[in-house]
CSV table of C-alpha atoms in Angstrom, one decimal:
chain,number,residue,atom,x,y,z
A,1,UNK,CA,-4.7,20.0,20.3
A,2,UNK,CA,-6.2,17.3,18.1
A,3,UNK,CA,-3.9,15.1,15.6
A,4,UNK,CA,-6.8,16.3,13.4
A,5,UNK,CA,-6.3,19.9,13.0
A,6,UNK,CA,-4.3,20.2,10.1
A,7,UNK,CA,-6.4,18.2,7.7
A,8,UNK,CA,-9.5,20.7,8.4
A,9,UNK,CA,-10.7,21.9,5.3
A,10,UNK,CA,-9.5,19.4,3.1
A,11,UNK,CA,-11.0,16.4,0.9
A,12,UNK,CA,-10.1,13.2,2.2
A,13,UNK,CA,-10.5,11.0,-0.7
A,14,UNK,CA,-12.1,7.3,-0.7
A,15,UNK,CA,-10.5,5.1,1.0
A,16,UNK,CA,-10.9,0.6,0.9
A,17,UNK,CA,-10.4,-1.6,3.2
A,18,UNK,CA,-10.5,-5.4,3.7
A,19,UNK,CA,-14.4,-5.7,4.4
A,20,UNK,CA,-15.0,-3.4,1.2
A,21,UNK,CA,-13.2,-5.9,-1.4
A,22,UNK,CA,-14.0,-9.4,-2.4
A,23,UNK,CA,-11.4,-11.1,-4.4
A,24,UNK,CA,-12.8,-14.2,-6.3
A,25,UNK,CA,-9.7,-16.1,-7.4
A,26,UNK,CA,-9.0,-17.3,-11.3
A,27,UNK,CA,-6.8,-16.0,-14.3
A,28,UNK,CA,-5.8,-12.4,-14.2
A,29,UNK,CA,-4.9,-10.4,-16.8
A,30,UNK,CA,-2.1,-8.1,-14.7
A,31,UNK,CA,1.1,-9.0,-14.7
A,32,UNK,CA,3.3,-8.3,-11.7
A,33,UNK,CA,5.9,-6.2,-13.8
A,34,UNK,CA,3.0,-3.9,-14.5
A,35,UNK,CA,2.0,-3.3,-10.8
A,36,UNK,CA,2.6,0.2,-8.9
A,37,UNK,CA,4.1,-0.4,-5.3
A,38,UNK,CA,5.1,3.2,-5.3
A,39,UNK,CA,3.8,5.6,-2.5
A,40,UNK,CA,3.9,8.9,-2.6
A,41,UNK,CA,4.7,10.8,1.0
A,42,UNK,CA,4.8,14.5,0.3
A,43,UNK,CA,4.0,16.1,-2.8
A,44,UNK,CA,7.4,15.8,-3.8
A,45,UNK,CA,8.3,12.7,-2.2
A,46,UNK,CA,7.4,9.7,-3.6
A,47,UNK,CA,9.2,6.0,-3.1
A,48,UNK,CA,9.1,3.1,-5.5
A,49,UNK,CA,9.0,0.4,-2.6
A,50,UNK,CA,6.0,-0.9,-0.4
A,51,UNK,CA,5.5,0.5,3.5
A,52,UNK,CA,3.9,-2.6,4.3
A,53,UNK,CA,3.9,-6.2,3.1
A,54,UNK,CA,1.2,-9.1,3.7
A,55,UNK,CA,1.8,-11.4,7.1
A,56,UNK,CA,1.5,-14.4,5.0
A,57,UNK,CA,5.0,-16.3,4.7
A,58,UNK,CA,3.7,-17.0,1.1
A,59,UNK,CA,3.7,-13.2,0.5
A,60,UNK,CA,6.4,-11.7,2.7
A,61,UNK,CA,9.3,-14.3,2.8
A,62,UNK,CA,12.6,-13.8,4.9
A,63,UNK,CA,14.4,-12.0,2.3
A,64,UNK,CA,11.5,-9.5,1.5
A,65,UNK,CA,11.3,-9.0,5.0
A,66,UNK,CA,15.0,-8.0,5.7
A,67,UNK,CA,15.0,-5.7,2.6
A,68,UNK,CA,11.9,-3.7,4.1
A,69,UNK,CA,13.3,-3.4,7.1
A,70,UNK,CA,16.7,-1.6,5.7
């Protein structure tokens, strides 16, 4: 039985990845207090941290690492 099967029927919506975005650094108007990291797993269910963080040590530092990992 395919992995697939229960999504038949259903809208997958669009989806980005790495090769669809171009990022051209300078001044941004965001501020990181005003940033979701939330995902949602159920319809019900949502968390309020990130599944996954960057590989860059500049990004995911020791003590974001050992928090994600709890």
């Amino acid at each position: 039985m395919s992995d697939a099967a229960p999504l038949r029927g259903q809208i997958v919506k669009e989806a980005l990845t790495f090769d669809d975005v171009l990022l051209i650094p300078g001044h941004s108007l965001i501020h990181p207090k005003d940033t979701d990291v939330s995902s949602r797993l159920t319809r019900e269910i949502s968390i309020e941290i990130p599944l996954l963080s960057a590989a860059m040590d500049t990004v995911t530092e020791s003590q974001l690492a050992i928090q994600m990992a709890r």
